[in-house]
XYZ file of C-alpha atoms in Angstrom:
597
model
C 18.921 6.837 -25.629
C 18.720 3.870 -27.357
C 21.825 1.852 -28.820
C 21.701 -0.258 -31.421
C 23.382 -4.267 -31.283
C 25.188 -6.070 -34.355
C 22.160 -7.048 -35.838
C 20.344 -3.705 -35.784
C 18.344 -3.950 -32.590
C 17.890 -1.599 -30.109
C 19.652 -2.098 -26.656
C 17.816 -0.004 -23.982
C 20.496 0.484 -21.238
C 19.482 1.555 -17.479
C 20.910 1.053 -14.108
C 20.566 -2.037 -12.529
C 19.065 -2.516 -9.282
C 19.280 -6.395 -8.776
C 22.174 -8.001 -11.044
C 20.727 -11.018 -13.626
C 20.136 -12.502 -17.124
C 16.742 -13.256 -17.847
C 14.658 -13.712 -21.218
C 10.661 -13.686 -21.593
C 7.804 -12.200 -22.750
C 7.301 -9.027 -22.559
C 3.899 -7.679 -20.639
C 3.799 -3.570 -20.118
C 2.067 -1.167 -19.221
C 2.213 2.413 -18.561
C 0.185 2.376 -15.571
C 1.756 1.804 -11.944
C 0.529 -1.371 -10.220
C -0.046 -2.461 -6.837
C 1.141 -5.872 -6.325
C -0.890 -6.091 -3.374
C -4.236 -6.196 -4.276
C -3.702 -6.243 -7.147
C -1.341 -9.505 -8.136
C -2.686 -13.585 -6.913
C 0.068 -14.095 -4.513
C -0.346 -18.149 -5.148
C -0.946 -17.752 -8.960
C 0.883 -14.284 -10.250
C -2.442 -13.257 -12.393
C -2.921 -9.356 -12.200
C -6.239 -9.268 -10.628
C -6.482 -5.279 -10.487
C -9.970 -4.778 -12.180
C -9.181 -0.897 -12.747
C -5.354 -1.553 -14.617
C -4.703 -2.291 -18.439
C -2.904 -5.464 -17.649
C -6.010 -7.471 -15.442
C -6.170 -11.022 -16.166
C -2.221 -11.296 -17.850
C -0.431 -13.773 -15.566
C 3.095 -12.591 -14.539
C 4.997 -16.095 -14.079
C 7.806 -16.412 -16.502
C 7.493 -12.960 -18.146
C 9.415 -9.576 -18.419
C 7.152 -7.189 -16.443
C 7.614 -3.429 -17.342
C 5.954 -0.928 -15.400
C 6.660 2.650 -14.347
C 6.527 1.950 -10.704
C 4.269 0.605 -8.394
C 1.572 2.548 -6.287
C -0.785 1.724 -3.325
C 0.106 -0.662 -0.846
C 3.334 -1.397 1.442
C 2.546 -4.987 0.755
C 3.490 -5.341 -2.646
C 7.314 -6.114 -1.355
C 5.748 -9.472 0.317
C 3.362 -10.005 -2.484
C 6.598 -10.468 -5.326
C 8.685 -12.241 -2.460
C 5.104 -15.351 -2.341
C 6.080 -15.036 -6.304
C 9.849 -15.582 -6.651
C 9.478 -18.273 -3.822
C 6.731 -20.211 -5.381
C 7.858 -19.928 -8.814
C 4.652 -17.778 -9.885
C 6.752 -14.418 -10.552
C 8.047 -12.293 -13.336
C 11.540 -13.421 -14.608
C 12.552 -9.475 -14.472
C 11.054 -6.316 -13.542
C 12.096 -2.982 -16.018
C 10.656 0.035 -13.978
C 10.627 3.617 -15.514
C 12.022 5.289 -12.300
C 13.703 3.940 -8.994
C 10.947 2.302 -6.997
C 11.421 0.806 -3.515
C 8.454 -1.360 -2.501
C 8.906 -3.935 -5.402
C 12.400 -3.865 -5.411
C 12.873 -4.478 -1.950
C 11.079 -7.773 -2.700
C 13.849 -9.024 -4.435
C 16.103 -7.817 -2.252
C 15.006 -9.679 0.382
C 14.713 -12.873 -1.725
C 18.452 -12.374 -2.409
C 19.339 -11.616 1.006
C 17.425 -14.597 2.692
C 16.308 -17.029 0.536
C 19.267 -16.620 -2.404
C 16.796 -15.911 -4.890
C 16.640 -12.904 -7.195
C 15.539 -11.287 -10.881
C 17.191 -8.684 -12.478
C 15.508 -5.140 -11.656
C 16.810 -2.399 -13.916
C 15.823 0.932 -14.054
C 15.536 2.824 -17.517
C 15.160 7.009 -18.180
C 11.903 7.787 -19.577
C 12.649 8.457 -23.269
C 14.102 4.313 -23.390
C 11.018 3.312 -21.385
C 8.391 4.478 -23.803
C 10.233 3.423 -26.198
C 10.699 -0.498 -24.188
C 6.882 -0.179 -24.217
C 6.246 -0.404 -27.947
C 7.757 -4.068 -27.712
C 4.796 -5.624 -25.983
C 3.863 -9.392 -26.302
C 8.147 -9.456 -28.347
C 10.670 -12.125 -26.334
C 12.504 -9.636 -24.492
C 16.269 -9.825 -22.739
C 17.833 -8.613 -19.873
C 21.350 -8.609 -19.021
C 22.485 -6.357 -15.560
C 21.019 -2.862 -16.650
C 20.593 -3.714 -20.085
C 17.569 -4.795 -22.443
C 16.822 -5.805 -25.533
C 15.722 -7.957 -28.510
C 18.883 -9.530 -29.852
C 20.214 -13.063 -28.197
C 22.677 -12.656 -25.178
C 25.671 -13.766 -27.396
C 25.460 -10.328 -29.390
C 25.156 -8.224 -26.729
C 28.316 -6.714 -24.630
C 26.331 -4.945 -21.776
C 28.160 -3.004 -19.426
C 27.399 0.513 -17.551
C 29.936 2.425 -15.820
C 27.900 2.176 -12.395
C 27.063 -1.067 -12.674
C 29.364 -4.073 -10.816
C 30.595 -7.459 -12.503
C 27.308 -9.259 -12.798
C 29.605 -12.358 -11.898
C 28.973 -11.391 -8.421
C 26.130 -11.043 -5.612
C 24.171 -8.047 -6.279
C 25.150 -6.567 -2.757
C 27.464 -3.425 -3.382
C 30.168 -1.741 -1.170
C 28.203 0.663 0.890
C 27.628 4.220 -0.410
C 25.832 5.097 3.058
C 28.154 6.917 5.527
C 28.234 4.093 8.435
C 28.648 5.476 12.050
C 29.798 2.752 14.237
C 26.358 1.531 15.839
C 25.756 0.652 11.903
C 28.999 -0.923 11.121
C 28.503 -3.145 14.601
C 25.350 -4.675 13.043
C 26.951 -5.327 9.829
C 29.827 -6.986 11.780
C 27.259 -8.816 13.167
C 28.037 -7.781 16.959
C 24.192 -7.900 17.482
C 23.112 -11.288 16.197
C 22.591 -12.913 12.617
C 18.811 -11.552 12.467
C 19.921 -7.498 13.254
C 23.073 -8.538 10.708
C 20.462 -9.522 7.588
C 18.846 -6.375 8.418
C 21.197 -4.207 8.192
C 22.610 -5.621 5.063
C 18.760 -5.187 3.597
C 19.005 -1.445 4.998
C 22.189 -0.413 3.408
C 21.133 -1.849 -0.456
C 17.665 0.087 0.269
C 19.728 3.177 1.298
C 21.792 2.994 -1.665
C 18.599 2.636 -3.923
C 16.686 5.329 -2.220
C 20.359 7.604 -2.496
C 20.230 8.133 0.938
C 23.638 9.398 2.171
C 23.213 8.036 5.878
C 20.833 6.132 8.384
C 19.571 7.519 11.025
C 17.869 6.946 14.497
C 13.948 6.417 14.412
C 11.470 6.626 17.450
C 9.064 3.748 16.469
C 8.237 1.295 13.963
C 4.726 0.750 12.816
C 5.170 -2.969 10.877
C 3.108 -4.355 7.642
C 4.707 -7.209 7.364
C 2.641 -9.349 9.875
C -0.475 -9.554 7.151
C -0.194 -13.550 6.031
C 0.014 -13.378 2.247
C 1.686 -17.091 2.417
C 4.696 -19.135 2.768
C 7.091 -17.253 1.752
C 5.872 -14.015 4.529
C 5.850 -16.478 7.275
C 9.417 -18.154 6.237
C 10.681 -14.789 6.321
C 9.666 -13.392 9.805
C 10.625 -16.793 11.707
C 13.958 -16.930 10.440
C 14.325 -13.408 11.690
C 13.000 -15.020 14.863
C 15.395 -17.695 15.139
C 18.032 -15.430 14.152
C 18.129 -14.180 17.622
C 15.910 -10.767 16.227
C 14.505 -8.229 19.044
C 12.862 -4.892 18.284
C 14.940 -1.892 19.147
C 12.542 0.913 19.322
C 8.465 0.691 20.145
C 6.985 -1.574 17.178
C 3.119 -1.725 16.829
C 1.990 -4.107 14.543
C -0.912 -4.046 11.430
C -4.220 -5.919 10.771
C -2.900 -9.320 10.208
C -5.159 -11.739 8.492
C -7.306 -13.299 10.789
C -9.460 -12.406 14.118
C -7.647 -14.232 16.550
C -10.489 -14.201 19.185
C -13.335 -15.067 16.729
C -11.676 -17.608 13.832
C -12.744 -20.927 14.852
C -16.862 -18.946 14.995
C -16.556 -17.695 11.597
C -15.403 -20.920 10.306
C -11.372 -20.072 8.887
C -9.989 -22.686 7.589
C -7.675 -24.282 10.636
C -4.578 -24.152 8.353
C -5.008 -20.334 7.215
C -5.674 -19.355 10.771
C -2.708 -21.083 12.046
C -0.309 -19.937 9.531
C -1.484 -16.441 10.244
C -1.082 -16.602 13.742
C 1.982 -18.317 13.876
C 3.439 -14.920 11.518
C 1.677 -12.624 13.810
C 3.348 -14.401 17.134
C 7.038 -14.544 15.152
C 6.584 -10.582 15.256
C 5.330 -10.737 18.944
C 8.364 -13.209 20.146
C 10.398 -10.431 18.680
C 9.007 -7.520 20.875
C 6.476 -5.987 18.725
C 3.030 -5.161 20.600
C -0.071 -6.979 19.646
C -1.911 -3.607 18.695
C -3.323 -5.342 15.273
C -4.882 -2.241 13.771
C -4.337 -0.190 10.803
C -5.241 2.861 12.008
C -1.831 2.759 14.587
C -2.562 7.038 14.239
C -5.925 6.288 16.625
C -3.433 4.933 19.574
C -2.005 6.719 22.382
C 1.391 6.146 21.485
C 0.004 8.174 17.824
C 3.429 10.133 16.789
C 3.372 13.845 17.180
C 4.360 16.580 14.687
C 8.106 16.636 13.472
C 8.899 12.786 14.976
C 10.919 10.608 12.675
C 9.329 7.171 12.745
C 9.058 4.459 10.259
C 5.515 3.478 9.577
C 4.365 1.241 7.050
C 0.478 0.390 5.824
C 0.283 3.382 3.179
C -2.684 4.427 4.789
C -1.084 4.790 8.153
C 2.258 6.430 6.305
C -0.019 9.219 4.450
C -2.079 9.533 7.849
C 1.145 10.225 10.015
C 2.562 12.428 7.069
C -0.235 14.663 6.227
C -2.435 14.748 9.231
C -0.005 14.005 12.086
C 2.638 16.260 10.639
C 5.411 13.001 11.785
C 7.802 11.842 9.164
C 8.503 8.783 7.569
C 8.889 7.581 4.236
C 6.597 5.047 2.408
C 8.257 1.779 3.866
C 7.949 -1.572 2.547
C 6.645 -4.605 4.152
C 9.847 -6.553 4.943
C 11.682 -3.536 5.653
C 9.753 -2.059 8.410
C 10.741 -4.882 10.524
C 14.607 -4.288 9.286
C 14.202 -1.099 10.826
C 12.624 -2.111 13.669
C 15.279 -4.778 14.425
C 18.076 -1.974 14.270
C 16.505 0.923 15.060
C 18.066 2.737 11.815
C 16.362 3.792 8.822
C 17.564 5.922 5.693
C 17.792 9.446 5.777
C 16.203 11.755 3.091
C 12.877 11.509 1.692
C 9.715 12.626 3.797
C 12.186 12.846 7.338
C 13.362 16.346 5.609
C 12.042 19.430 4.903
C 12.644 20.041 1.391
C 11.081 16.742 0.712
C 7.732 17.683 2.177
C 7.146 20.188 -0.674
C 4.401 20.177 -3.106
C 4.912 19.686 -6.821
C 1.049 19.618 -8.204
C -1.564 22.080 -6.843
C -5.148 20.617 -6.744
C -8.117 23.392 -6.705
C -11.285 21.749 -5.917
C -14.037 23.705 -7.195
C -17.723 24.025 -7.366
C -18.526 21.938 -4.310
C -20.518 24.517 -2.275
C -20.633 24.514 1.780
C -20.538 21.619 4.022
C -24.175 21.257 3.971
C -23.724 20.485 0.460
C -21.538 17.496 0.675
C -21.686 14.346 2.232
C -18.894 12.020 3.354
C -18.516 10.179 0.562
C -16.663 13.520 -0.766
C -13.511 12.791 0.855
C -12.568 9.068 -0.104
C -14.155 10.140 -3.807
C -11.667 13.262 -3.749
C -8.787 11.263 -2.344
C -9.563 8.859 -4.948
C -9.216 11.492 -8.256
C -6.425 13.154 -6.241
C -4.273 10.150 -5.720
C -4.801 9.058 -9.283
C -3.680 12.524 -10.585
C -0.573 13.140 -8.850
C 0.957 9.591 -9.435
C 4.676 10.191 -7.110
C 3.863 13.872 -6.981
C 3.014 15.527 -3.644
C -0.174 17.430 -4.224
C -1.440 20.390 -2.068
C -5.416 20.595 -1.869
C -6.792 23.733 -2.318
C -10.413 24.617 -1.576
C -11.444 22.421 1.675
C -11.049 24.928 4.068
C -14.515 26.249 4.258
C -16.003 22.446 5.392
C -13.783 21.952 8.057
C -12.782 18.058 6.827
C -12.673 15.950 10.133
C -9.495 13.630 11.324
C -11.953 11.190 9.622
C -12.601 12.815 6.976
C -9.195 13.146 6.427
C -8.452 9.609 7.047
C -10.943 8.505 4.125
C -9.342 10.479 1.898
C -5.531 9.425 2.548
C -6.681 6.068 2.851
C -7.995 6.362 -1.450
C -5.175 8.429 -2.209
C -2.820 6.302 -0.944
C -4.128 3.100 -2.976
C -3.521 4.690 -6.211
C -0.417 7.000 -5.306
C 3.032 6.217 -4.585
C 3.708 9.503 -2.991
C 3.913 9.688 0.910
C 1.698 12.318 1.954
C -0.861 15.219 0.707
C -1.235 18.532 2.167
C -4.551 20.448 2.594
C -4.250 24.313 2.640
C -5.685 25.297 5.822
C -6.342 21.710 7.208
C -3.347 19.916 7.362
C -1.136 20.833 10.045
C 2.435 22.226 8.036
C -0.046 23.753 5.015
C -1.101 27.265 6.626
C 0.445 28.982 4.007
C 0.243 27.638 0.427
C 3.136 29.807 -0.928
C 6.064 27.739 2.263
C 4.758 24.352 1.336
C 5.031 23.937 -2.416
C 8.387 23.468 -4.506
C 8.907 26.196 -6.617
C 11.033 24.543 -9.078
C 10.326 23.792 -12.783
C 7.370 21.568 -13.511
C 4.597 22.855 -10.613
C 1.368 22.088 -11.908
C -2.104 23.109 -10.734
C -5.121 21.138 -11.613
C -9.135 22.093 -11.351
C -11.088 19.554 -9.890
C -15.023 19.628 -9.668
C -18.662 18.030 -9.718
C -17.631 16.419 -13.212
C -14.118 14.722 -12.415
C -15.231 13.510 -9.304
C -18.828 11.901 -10.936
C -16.310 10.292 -13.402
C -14.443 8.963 -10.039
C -17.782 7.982 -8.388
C -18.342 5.596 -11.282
C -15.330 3.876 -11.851
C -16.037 2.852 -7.851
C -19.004 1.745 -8.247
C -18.102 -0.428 -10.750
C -20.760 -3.070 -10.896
C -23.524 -3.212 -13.002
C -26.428 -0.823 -11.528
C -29.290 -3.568 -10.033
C -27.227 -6.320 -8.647
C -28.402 -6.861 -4.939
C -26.548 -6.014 -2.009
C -25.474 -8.566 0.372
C -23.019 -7.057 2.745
C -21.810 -3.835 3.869
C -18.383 -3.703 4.542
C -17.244 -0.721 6.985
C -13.526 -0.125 8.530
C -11.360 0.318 5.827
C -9.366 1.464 7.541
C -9.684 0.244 10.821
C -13.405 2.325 12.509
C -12.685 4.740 14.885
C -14.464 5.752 18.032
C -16.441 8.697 16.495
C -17.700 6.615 13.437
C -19.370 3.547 15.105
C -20.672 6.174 17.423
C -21.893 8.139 13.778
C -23.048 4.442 12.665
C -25.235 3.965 15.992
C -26.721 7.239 15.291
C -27.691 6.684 11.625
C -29.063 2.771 12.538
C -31.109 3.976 15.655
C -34.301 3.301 15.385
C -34.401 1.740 12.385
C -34.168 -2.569 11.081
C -32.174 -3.609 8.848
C -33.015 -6.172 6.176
C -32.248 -9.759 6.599
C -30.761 -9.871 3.438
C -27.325 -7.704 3.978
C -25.290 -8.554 6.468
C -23.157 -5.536 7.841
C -19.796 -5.961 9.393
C -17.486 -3.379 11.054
C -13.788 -4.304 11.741
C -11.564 -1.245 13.789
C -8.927 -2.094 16.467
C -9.356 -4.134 19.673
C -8.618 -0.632 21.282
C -11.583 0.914 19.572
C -13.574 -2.051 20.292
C -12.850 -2.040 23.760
C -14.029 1.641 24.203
C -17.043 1.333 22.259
C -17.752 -1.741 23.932
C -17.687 0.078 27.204
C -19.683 3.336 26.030
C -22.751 0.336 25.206
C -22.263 1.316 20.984
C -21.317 -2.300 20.596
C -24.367 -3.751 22.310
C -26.620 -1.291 20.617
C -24.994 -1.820 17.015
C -25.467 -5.831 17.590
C -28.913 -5.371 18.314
C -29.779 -3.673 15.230
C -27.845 -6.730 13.406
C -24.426 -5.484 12.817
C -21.436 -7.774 13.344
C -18.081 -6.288 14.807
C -14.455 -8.028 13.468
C -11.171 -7.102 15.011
C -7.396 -7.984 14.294
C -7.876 -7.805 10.976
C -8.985 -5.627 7.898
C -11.023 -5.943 4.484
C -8.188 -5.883 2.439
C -6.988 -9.010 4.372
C -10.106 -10.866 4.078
C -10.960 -13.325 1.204
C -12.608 -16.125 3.072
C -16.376 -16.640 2.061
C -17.077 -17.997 5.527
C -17.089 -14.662 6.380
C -18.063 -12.607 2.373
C -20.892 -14.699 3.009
C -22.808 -13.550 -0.602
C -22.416 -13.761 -3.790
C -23.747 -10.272 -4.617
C -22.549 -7.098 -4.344
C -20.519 -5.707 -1.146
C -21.055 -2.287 -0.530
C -18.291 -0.258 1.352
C -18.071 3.842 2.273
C -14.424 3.113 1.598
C -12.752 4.424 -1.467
C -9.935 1.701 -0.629
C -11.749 -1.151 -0.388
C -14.222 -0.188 -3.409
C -10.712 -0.219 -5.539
C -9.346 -3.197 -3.885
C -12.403 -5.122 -3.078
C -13.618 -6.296 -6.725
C -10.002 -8.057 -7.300
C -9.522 -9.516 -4.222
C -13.025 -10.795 -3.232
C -14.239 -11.569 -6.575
C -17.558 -9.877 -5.656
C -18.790 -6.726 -7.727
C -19.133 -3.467 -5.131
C -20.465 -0.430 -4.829
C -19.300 2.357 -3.318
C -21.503 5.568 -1.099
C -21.404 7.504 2.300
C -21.514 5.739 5.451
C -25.551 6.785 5.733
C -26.312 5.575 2.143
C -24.645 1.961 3.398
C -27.387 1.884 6.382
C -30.098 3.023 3.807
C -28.974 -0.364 1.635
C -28.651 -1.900 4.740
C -32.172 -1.255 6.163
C -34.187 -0.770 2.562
C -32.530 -3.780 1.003
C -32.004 -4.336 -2.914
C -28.649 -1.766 -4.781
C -26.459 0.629 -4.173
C -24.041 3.017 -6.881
C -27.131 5.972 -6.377
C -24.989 8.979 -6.468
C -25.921 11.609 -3.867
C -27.420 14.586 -4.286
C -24.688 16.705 -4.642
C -23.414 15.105 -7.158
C -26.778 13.938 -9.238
C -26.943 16.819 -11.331
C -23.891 15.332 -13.017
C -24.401 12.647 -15.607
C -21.062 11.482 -17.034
């Protein structure tokens, strides 16, 4: 609870994550926020066009939040801020959160720049909230209204504030770890095992333990600051440990300079990309790392980041890894060593929200804009929770199917994976995968809630044009440019919409060789690889200045903030309708039209 100063004023005390004194104005919310996506990386404004806060600019101000949600890449997002003076002077979270967090972290750890982080119970929070738009303190773990000089702050857990934030270890070490701390292996393996322990000790994990691969995030360019970070690593001497594949990164490398990137951009990006290469990762650029050969198989422990990929290897896969952070992935990889606990155990697999989806009929009644729409409402609903899907048996969801719909959940949930009774691989039985401890919930979900879903997607206003369709978000697979052949064959599309299609250079390669590429370029579609949607801002390649239509639930959340351009969201065959026919999209389908909300 609450404690009250000298003069009266209440002193909200929490734990603090990242020692500091700060003062500034106070923005909250009590919405989670993904800094990627949904933060300017060169200007701090909150450009999320679905969250309370859009349009407040960050720089300078006390940011309170519960957490943060969606992306890996919101750990490199607030690391562009502190380093280019754009960022929040402290960040007061409602529960322990890793992905923003470790962006300080790092800042501390390499660049010897930090903000306090502090962590307060949910009855202090709320209350915190109510002093919105008030000049707010911080001081270690506490916060509050009164000046610094009235205010003796100290919490039994917390360390002198005097010194750097980096605590005695509370992980068990085994020797491998205490060698890199020593520094046996090199100044680069050193930094990240010294990033590793105060990310262990945040997540309360007890010990580190040996992983099989990395999957790394941290190659997408979102500035400076991202490319600063992975050179020094570089010149530190670092080399990957275990098999590292790496994400989309930010540019096409083979096709750049012919969609006219800016020289600078496209250097800067590949220059990050190659730091990751020189350090032994593979040039695999894709993220969809689930559709490679080296895919993990049920019950590895890997480290993935992309929270698509992390849900994907999770749910679908049945491997384990926890939600990792850009910046930390390639700690991990650099060691080999990752924190136990969280999604690499059992009992943290369980369920704590039961979803029963209702009303939607057979498979011949759905389309396949059902599962990024349902991952969508789902993701939104359980928040940090672990949900288990009931009622998606009977339509026998495909891996791609199931890939749309981690890929929306994962943008507006923080938790690591879903489970689907009867789908997923470890949900056979609903009664062995969900926690029976105090506060299960189950939740309907129908026609209604997920019409209410559909339009906060398409959120544009209903006539504007279409001028591109936007598919691979995630990264196309095999099976859906073969479905998107299908669909445009025989058939022209308008001159008007451009349609582009970014998947992996491994995809590419095999529909390339099965003639699907040929036949797709005929018919007037364009084919990207290395990078993603999510990664791409530059109008050379946007091209319009009307709306973008995607079958992504992902990129119809991010899309709008990071493009600028209003969207609209449908199934892949009501993009080649647009496509062909020309003029809007946001027409919900027919299994869902008898719902007006």
């Amino acid at each position: 609870m609450a404690h009250s100063d000298v003069t009266g004023g209440p002193v909200y005390r929490g734990h603090a994550y990242v020692h500091g004194k700060a003062s500034g104005t106070l923005i909250a919310s009590n919405q989670e926020l993904s800094f990627w996506g949904g933060v300017h990386s060169e200007t701090g404004e909150i450009i999320d066009q679905h969250h309370p806060l859009k349009g407040k600019h960050l720089k300078d101000k006390i940011l309170a939040i519960p957490g943060g949600r969606g992306s890996c890449s919101g750990s490199t997002v607030l690391l562009e801020l502190l380093l280019n003076h754009r960022g929040p002077r402290a960040i007061i979270f409602q529960r322990r959160e890793d992905i923003l967090t470790l962006g300080v972290v790092v800042a501390e750890e390499i660049f010897n720049k930090a903000i306090p982080v502090v962590v307060l119970d949910s009855a202090n929070f709320n209350a915190f909230l109510k002093m919105d738009g008030r000049t707010v303190h911080v001081h270690d773990g506490c916060v509050f209204s009164a000046e610094f000089s009235h205010i003796t702050c100290h919490h039994p857990s917390d360390h002198d504030s005097s010194q750097r934030t980096s605590r005695a270890p509370k992980v068990e070490l085994s020797a491998v770890d205490q060698a890199f701390l020593d520094g046996q292996h090199g100044r680069a393996a050193q930094a990240a095992m010294r990033i590793l322990m105060r990310m262990a000790d945040l997540l309360a994990a007890h010990e580190l333990m040996d992983i099989t691969q990395v999957h790394v995030d941290s190659c997408i360019y979102t500035g400076p600051a991202s490319l600063a970070f992975a050179e020094r690593l570089r010149d530190w001497g670092g080399k990957v440990r275990v098999p590292t594949s790496l994400n989309s990164i930010s540019v096409d490398q083979r096709r750049w300079r012919a969609q006219r990137i800016d020289a600078s951009y496209a250097g800067a990006a590949s220059r990050l990309s190659d730091a990751f290469t020189n350090m032994g990762a593979k040039p695999t650029f894709t993220c969809a790392p689930y559709q490679l050969s080296t895919a993990p198989k049920l019950g590895d422990q890997v480290a993935w980041a992309e929270s698509n990929a992390v849900v994907y290897a999770n749910s679908v896969l049945g491997a384990r890894t926890r939600k990792y952070p850009d910046l930390l992935d390639i700690a991990i990889a650099l060691t080999g060593r990752a924190p136990a606990g969280g999604p690499h155990t059992e009992t943290n697999r369980l369920a704590s929200l039961i979803v029963r989806v209702t009303d939607l009929g057979d498979a011949s009644d759905v389309d396949d804009s059902l599962y990024p729409l349902l991952g969508y409402h789902v993701g939104a609903l359980a928040a940090d929770h672990i949900p288990a899907v009931v009622g998606l048996q009977a339509l026998s969801p495909s891996k791609d199917d199931l890939k749309a719909f981690g890929a929306a959940f994962a943008t507006v949930s923080s938790a690591p994976m879903f489970h689907i009774v009867g789908v997923t691989p470890e949900a056979a039985d609903l009664n062995k995968i969900v926690s029976h401890a105090p506060g299960l919930r189950t939740v309907k979900v129908g026609k209604a809630e997920l019409a209410a879903s559909w339009n906060e997607l398409n959120s544009t206003s209903k006539g504007q044009p279409v001028g591109l369709i936007s598919l691979g978000n995630p990264h196309f697979s095999f099976a859906e440019v073969r479905k998107l052949a299908q669909l445009c064959r025989g058939r022209n599309k308008s001159d008007g919409v451009a349609m582009i299609v970014t998947c992996g250079r491994s995809v590419y390669h095999l529909t390339k060789q099965a003639g699907l590429v040929d036949e797709l370029e005929r018919f007037g579609c364009e084919f990207v690889t290395d990078t993603c949607w999510c990664m791409i801002t530059q109008d050379t390649i946007l091209r319009t200045t009307d709306a973008i239509m995607t079958n992504s639930g992902k990129y119809a959340h991010y899309g709008p903030g990071l493009t600028g351009r209003p969207f609209y969201f449908g199934s892949l065959a009501g993009c080649v309708d647009v496509a062909c026919q020309g003029g809007h999209g946001g027409v919900k389908p027919q299994w869902l039209a008898d719902r007006v909300i």
